[in-house]
Coordinates of C-alpha atoms in Angstrom, one line a residue:
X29 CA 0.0 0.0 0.0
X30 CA 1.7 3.4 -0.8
X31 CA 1.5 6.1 1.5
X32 CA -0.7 8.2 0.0
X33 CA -3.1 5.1 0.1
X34 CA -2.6 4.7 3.6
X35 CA -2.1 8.6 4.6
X36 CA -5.9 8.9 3.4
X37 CA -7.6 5.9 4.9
X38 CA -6.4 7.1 8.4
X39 CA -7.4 10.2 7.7
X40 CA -10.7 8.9 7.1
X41 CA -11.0 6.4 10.6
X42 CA -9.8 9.5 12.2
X43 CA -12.9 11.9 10.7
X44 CA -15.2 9.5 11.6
X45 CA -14.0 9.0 15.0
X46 CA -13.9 12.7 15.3
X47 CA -18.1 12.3 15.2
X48 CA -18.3 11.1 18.3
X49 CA -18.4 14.1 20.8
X50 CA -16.8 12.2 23.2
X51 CA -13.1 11.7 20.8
X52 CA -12.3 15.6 21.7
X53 CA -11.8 14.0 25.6
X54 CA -8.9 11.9 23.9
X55 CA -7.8 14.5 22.0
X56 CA -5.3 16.3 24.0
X57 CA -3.4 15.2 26.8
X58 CA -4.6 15.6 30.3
X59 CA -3.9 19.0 32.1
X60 CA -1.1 18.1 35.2
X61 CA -2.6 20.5 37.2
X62 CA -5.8 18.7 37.6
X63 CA -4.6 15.2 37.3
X64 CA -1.5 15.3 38.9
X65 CA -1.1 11.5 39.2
X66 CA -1.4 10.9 35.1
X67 CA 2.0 11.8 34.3
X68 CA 3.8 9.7 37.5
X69 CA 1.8 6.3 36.2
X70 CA 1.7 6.5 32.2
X71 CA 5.4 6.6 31.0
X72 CA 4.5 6.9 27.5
X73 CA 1.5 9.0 27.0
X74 CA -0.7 9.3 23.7
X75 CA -3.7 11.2 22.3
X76 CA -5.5 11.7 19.0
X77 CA -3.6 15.4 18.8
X78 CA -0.3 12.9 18.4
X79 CA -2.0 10.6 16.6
X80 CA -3.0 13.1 14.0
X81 CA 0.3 14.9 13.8
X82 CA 2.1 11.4 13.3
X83 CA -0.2 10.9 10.0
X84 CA 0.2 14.1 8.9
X85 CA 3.8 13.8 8.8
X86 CA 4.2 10.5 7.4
X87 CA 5.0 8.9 10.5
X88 CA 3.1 5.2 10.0
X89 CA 4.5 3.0 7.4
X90 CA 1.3 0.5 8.5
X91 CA -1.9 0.0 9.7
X92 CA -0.1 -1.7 12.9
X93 CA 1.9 1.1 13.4
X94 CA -1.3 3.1 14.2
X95 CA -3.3 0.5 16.1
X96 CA 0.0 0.3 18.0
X97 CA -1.0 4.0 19.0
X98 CA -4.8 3.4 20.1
X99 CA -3.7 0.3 22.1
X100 CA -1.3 2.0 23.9
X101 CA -4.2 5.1 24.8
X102 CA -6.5 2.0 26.0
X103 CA -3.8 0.8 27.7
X104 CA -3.1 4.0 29.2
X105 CA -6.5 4.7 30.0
X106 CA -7.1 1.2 31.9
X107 CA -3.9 2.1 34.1
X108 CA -5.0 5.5 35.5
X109 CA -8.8 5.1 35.6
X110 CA -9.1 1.2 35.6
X111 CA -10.5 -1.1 33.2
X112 CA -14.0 -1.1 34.3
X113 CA -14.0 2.7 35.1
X114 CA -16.3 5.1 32.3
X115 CA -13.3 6.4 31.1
X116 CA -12.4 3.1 29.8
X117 CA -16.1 2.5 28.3
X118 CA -16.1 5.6 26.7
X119 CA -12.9 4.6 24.9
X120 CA -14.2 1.4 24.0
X121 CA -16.7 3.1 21.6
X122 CA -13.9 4.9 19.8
X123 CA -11.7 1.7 19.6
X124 CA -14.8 -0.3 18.0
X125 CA -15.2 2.5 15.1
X126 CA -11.4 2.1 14.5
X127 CA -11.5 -1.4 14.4
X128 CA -14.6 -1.6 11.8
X129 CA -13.2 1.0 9.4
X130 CA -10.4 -1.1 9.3
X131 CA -12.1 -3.9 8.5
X132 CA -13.8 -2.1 6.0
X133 CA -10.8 -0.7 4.2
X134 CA -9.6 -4.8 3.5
X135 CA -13.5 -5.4 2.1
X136 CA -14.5 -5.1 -1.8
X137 CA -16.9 -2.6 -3.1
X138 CA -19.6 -5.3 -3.3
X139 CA -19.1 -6.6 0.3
X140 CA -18.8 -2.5 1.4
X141 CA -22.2 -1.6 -0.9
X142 CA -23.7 -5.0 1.3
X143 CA -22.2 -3.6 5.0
X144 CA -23.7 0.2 4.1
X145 CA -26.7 -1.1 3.2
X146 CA -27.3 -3.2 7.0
X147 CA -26.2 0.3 9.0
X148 CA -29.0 2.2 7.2
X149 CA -31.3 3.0 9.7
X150 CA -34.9 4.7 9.5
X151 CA -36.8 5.8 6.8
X152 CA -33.5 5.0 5.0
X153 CA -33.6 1.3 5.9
X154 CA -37.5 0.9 4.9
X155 CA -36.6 2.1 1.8
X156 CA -34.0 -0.2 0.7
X157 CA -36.2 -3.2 2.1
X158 CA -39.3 -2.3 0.4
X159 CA -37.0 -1.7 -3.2
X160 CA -35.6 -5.1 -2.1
X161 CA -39.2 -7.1 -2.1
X162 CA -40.9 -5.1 -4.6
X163 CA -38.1 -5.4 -7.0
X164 CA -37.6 -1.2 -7.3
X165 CA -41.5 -0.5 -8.0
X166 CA -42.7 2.8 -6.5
X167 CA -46.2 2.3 -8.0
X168 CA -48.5 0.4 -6.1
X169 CA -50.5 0.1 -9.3
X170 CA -47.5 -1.7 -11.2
X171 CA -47.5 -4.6 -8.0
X172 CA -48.0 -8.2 -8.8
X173 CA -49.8 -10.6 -6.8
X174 CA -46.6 -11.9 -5.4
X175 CA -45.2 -8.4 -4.6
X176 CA -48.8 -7.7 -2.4
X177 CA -48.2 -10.6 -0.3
X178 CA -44.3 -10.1 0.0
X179 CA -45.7 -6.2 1.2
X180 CA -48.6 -7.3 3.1
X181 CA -46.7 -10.2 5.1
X182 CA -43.9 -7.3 6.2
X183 CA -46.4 -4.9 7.6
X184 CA -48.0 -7.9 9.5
X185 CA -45.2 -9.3 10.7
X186 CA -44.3 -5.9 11.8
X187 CA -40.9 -5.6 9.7
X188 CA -41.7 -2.2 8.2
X189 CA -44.3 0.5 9.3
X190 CA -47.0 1.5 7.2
X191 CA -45.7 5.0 7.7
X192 CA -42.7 4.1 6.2
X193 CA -45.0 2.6 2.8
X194 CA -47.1 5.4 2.6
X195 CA -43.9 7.8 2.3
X196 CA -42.7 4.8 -0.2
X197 CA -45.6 5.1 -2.2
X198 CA -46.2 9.0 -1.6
X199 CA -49.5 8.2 -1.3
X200 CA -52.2 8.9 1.3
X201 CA -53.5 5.7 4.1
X202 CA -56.7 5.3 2.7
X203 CA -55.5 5.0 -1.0
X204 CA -53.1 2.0 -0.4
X205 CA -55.9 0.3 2.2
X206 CA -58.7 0.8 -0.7
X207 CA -56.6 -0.2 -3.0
X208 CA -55.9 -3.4 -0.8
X209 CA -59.2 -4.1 -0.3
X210 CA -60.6 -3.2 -3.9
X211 CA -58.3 -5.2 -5.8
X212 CA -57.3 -7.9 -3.6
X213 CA -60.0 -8.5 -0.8
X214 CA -57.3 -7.7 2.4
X215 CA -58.6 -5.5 5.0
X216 CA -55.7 -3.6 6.8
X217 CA -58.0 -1.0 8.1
X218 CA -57.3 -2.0 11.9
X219 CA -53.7 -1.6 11.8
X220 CA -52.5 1.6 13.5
X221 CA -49.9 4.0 11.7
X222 CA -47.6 4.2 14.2
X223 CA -43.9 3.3 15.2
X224 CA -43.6 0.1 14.4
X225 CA -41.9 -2.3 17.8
X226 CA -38.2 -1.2 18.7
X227 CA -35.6 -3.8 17.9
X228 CA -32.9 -2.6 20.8
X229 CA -29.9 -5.4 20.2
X230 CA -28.2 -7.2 23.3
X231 CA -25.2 -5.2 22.2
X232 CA -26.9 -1.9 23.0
X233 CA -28.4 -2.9 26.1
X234 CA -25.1 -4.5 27.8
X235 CA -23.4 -0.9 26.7
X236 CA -26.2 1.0 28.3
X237 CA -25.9 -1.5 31.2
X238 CA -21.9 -1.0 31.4
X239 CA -22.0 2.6 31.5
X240 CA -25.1 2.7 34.3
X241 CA -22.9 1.0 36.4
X242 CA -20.2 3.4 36.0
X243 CA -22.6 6.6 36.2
X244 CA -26.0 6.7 37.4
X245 CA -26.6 9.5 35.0
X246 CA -30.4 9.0 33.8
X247 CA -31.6 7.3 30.3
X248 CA -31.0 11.0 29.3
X249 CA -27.8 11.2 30.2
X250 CA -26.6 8.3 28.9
X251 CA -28.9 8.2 25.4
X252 CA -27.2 11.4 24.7
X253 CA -23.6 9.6 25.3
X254 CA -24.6 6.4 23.1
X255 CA -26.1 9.0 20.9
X256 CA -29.8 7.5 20.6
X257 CA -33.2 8.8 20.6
X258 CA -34.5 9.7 24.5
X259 CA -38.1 7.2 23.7
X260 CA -34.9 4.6 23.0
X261 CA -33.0 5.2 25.6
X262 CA -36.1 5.3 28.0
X263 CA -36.8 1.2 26.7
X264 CA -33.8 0.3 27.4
X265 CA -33.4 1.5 31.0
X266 CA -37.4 0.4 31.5
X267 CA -36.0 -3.0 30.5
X268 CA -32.8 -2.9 32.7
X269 CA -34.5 -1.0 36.0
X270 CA -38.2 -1.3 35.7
X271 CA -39.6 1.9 36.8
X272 CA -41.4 2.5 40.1
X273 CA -44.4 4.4 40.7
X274 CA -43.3 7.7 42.2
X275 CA -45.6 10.7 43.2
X276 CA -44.3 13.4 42.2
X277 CA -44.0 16.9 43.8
X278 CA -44.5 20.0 43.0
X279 CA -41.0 22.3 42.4
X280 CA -41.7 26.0 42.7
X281 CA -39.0 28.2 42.1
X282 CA -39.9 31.7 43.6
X283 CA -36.4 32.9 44.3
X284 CA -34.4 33.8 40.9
X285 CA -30.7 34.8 40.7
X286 CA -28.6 34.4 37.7
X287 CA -26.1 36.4 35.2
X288 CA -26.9 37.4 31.6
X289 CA -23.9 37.7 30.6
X290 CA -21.0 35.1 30.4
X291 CA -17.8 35.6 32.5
X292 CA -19.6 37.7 34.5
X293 CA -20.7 35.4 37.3
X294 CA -18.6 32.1 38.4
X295 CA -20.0 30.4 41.4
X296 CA -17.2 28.3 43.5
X297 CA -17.8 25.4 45.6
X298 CA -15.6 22.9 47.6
X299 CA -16.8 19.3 47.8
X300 CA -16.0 16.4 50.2
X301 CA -15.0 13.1 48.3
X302 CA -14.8 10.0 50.8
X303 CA -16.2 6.4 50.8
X304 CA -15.3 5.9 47.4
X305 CA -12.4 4.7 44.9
X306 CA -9.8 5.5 45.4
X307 CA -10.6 7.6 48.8
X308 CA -11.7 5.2 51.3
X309 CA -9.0 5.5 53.2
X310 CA -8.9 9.3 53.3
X311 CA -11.1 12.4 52.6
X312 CA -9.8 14.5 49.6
X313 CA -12.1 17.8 48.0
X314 CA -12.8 18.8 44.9
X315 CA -13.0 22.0 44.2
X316 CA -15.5 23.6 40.9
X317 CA -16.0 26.8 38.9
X318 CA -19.0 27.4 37.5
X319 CA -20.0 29.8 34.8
X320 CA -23.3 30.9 36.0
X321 CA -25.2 32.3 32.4
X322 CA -23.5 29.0 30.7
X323 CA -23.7 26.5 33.4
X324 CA -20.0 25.0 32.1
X325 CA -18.0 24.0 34.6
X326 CA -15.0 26.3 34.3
X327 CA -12.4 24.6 35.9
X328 CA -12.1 21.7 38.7
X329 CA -8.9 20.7 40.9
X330 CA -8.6 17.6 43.5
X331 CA -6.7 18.5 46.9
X332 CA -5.7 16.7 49.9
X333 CA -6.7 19.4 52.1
X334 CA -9.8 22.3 52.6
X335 CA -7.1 25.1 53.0
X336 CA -7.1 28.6 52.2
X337 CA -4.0 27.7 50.2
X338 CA -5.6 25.0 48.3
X339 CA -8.7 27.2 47.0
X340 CA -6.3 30.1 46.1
X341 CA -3.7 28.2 44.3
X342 CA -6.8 26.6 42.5
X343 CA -8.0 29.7 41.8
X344 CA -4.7 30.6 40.4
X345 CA -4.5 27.5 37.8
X346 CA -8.1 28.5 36.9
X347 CA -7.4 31.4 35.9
X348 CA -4.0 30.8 34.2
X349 CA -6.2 29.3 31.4
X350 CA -7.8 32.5 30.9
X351 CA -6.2 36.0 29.2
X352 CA -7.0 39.0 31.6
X353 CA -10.2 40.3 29.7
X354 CA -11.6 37.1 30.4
X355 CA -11.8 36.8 34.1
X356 CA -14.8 37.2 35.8
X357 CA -16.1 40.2 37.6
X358 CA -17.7 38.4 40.2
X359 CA -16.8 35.2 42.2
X360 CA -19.6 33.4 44.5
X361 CA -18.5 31.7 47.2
X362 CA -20.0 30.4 50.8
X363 CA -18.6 32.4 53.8
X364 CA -16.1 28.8 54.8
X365 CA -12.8 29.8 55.8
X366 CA -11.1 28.8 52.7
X367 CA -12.5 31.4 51.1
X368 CA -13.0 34.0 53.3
X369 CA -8.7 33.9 54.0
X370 CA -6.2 36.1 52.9
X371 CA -4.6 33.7 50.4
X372 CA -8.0 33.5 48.7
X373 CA -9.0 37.3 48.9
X374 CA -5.5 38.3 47.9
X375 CA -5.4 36.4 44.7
X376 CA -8.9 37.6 44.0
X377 CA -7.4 41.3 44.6
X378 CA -4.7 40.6 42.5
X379 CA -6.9 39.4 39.7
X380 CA -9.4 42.1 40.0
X381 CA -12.2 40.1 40.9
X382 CA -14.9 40.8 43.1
X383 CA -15.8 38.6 45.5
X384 CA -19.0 38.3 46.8
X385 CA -20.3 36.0 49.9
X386 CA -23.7 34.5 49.6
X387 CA -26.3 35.6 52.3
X388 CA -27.2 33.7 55.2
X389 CA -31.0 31.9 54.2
X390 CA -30.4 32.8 50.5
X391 CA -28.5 29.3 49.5
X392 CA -29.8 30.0 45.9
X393 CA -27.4 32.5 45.1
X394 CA -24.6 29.6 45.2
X395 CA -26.8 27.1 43.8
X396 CA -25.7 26.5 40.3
X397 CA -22.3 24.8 41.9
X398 CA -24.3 22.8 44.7
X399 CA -26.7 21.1 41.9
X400 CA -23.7 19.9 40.1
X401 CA -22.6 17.8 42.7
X402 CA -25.3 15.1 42.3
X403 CA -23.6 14.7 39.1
X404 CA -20.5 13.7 40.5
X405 CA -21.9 11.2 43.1
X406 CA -23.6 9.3 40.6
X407 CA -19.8 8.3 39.5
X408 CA -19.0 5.0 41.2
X409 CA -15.4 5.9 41.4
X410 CA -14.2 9.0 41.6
X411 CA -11.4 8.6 39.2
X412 CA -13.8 9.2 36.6
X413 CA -13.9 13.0 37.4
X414 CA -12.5 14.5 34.7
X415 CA -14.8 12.7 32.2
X416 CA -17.6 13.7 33.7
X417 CA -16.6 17.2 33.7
X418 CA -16.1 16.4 29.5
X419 CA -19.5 14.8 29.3
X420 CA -21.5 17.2 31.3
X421 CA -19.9 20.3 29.4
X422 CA -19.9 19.1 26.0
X423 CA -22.4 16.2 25.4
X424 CA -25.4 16.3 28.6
X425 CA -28.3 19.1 27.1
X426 CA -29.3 21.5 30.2
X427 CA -32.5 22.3 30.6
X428 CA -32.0 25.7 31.7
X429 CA -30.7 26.7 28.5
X430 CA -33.8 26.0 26.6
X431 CA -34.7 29.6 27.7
X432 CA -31.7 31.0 25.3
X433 CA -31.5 28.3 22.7
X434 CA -34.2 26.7 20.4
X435 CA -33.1 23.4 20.5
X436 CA -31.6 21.3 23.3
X437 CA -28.1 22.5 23.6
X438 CA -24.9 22.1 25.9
X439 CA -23.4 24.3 28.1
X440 CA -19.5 24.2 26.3
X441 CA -22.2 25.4 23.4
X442 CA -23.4 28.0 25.4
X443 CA -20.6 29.1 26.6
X444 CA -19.1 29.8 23.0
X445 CA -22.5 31.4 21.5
X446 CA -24.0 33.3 24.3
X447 CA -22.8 37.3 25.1
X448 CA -19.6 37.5 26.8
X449 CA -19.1 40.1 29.5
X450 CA -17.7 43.0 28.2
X451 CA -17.0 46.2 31.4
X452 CA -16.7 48.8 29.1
X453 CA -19.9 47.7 26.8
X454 CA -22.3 46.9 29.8
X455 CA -21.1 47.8 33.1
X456 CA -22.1 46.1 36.7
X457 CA -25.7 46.9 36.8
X458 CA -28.5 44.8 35.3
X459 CA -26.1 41.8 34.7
X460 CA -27.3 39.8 37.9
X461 CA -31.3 39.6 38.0
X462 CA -32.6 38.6 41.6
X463 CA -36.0 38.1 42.1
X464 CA -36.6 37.7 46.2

């Protein structure tokens, strides 16, 4: 194979990996400051950024040469985080898209026209099937006896939706039943137009299953990962945890307080992490920056102490990230100790910030930070922090943000799209709105 030949085929694995949201975790390596213990257990570290440079620069002579370099991520991976961790799951998914275009560079055209064909999925699939048994006829008029019962033996059996004919067809419901009827005596006329039953594979379920058990994250959650429809993703987990009648309560929120502008507003939190892996033994804390208009987590940091020093010098990394016109105006914190210190106040001072202490009895003022936190519990080991952080900002849809977006968006989306703070354009007053 020349290397042309092979410079384009990797090219091509590498695009369609880069569909999945979750490749751009893999795609650089992991920042020391938040992961300090990456770089002391991986001696040879990897990511699709290298990955990419090596192909562009002629670097891989075979196709083993480059699944030399996604072995040694997964094996990377499976040291750090552990090889049942979410982390490793979430890799998996990439690996099995390398693997099958690989497999479907050494196919013919005909066996590649056959494998395209199955993956069609839809609409698109009906399509091909009903071209299949009717032998390309899209007039219902042109049918043969042998067609009918090939057409009318599918929609009993439930292998293709009437929707799916009529749209074949173009052609209205009551002009294919009549015409049923008329010319052949066969009444469909109790059959419902609907969806026709979900065929969910063993495959998808155990995936579902393996990533559940890593994150309780909600079929929502975790159809948006696996990339499938929320009425899908709801069977599956209905078939994994049946559900439970709940009774549900009322949620009224009468107390409002929020930025309209982004980098205005960062809310900051410190979290205990104890009685799981790998912090049985001892209590570490995680500390979080939140954008409050966006709802991305800014930044995050792991510490072996809740120390005035910790939550400055976490602050400092933060904001190291950042050029100067991007820091915030305003910090939120709680009035703990860590924050209310010197080291704290003085980096805020340095920085410019203001720094603003949430009221006693007015805990929603900070609450943007404290309803992330569920998030992170629902890990079952907290190694699995930093994807989390990747999968709430750039793939998990927030609800709040259906009140600046019209469709279902994320909050690394938001971030990017929505108004930034500028001083000199807008000011401090009207950016918070607070509704007592």
């Amino acid at each position: 194979m020349s290397q042309e030949i092979l410079k384009s085929q990797l090219n091509q694995i590498m695009e369609k990996i880069a569909q999945k949201p979750i490749s751009l975790y893999f795609e650089k390596l992991p920042d020391e400051k938040q992961e300090k213990n990456y770089y002391s257990i991986v001696k040879t570290p990897m990511c699709f950024e290298i990955i990419k440079n090596k192909i562009s620069d002629n670097k891989y002579f075979n196709i083993d040469d480059f699944t030399k370099d996604f072995n040694l991520i997964y094996q990377n991976t499976c040291q750090v985080y552990g090889d049942k961790s979410l982390t490793i799951q979430m890799f998996d998914m990439l690996y099995e898209i390398m693997n099958k275009e690989i497999s479907m560079n050494c196919l013919s055209n005909h066996q590649k026209i056959i494998q395209n064909c199955e993956k069609l999925t839809g609409i698109d699939k009906d399509f091909f099937y009903l071209s299949k048994i009717l032998n390309s006829k899209f007039d219902i008029y042109q049918l043969d006896a042998s067609e009918i019962n090939k057409l009318v033996d599918s929609i009993k059996d439930n292998s293709i939706s009437l929707k799916s004919i009529f749209k074949y067809f173009k052609c209205k419901r009551t002009t294919l039943l009549n015409f049923l009827k008329n010319n052949y005596n066969i009444d469909l006329g109790n059959l419902k137009c609907g969806r026709k039953p979900l065929n969910i594979s063993d495959e998808l379920i155990q995936k579902f299953s393996e990533i559940h058990n890593s994150w309780e994250g909600g079929y929502k959650g975790i159809g948006n990962i696996l990339n499938i429809s929320e009425w899908h993703s709801r069977k599956i987990h209905n078939i994994l945890y049946p559900p439970k009648q709940k009774e549900k309560k009322e949620i009224v929120h009468d107390s409002r307080y929020h930025a309209t502008r982004v980098n205005y507003l960062w809310h900051c939190d410190i979290h205990f992490l104890k009685d799981k892996p790998p912090y049985f033994e001892k209590v570490h804390y995680l500390i979080a920056f939140i954008d409050d208009y966006s709802r991305k987590i800014i930044y995050f940091e792991i510490g072996e102490y809740k120390t005035m020093e910790f939550a400055a010098q976490a602050l400092n990394n933060c904001l190291s990230n950042f050029k100067e016109n991007e820091y915030p105006f305003e910090i939120t914190t709680d009035n703990g100790k860590e924050f209310t210190g010197n080291d704290f106040e003085e980096e805020l001072k340095k920085s410019k910030i203001f720094h603003y202490k949430i009221r006693p009895r007015n805990p929603e003022e900070n609450a943007k930070i404290e309803r992330w936190w569920p998030i992170v519990e629902k890990l079952k080991d907290y190694k699995d922090i930093p994807i989390i952080v990747f999968i709430y900002n750039n793939i998990l849809f927030h609800s709040a943000l259906k009140n600046y977006f019209e469709d279902e968006t994320t909050p690394e989306t938001a971030y990017n799209q929505l108004p930034k703070f500028d001083i000199e354009r807008d000011g401090v007053l009207n950016i918070i709105e607070y509704t007592p």
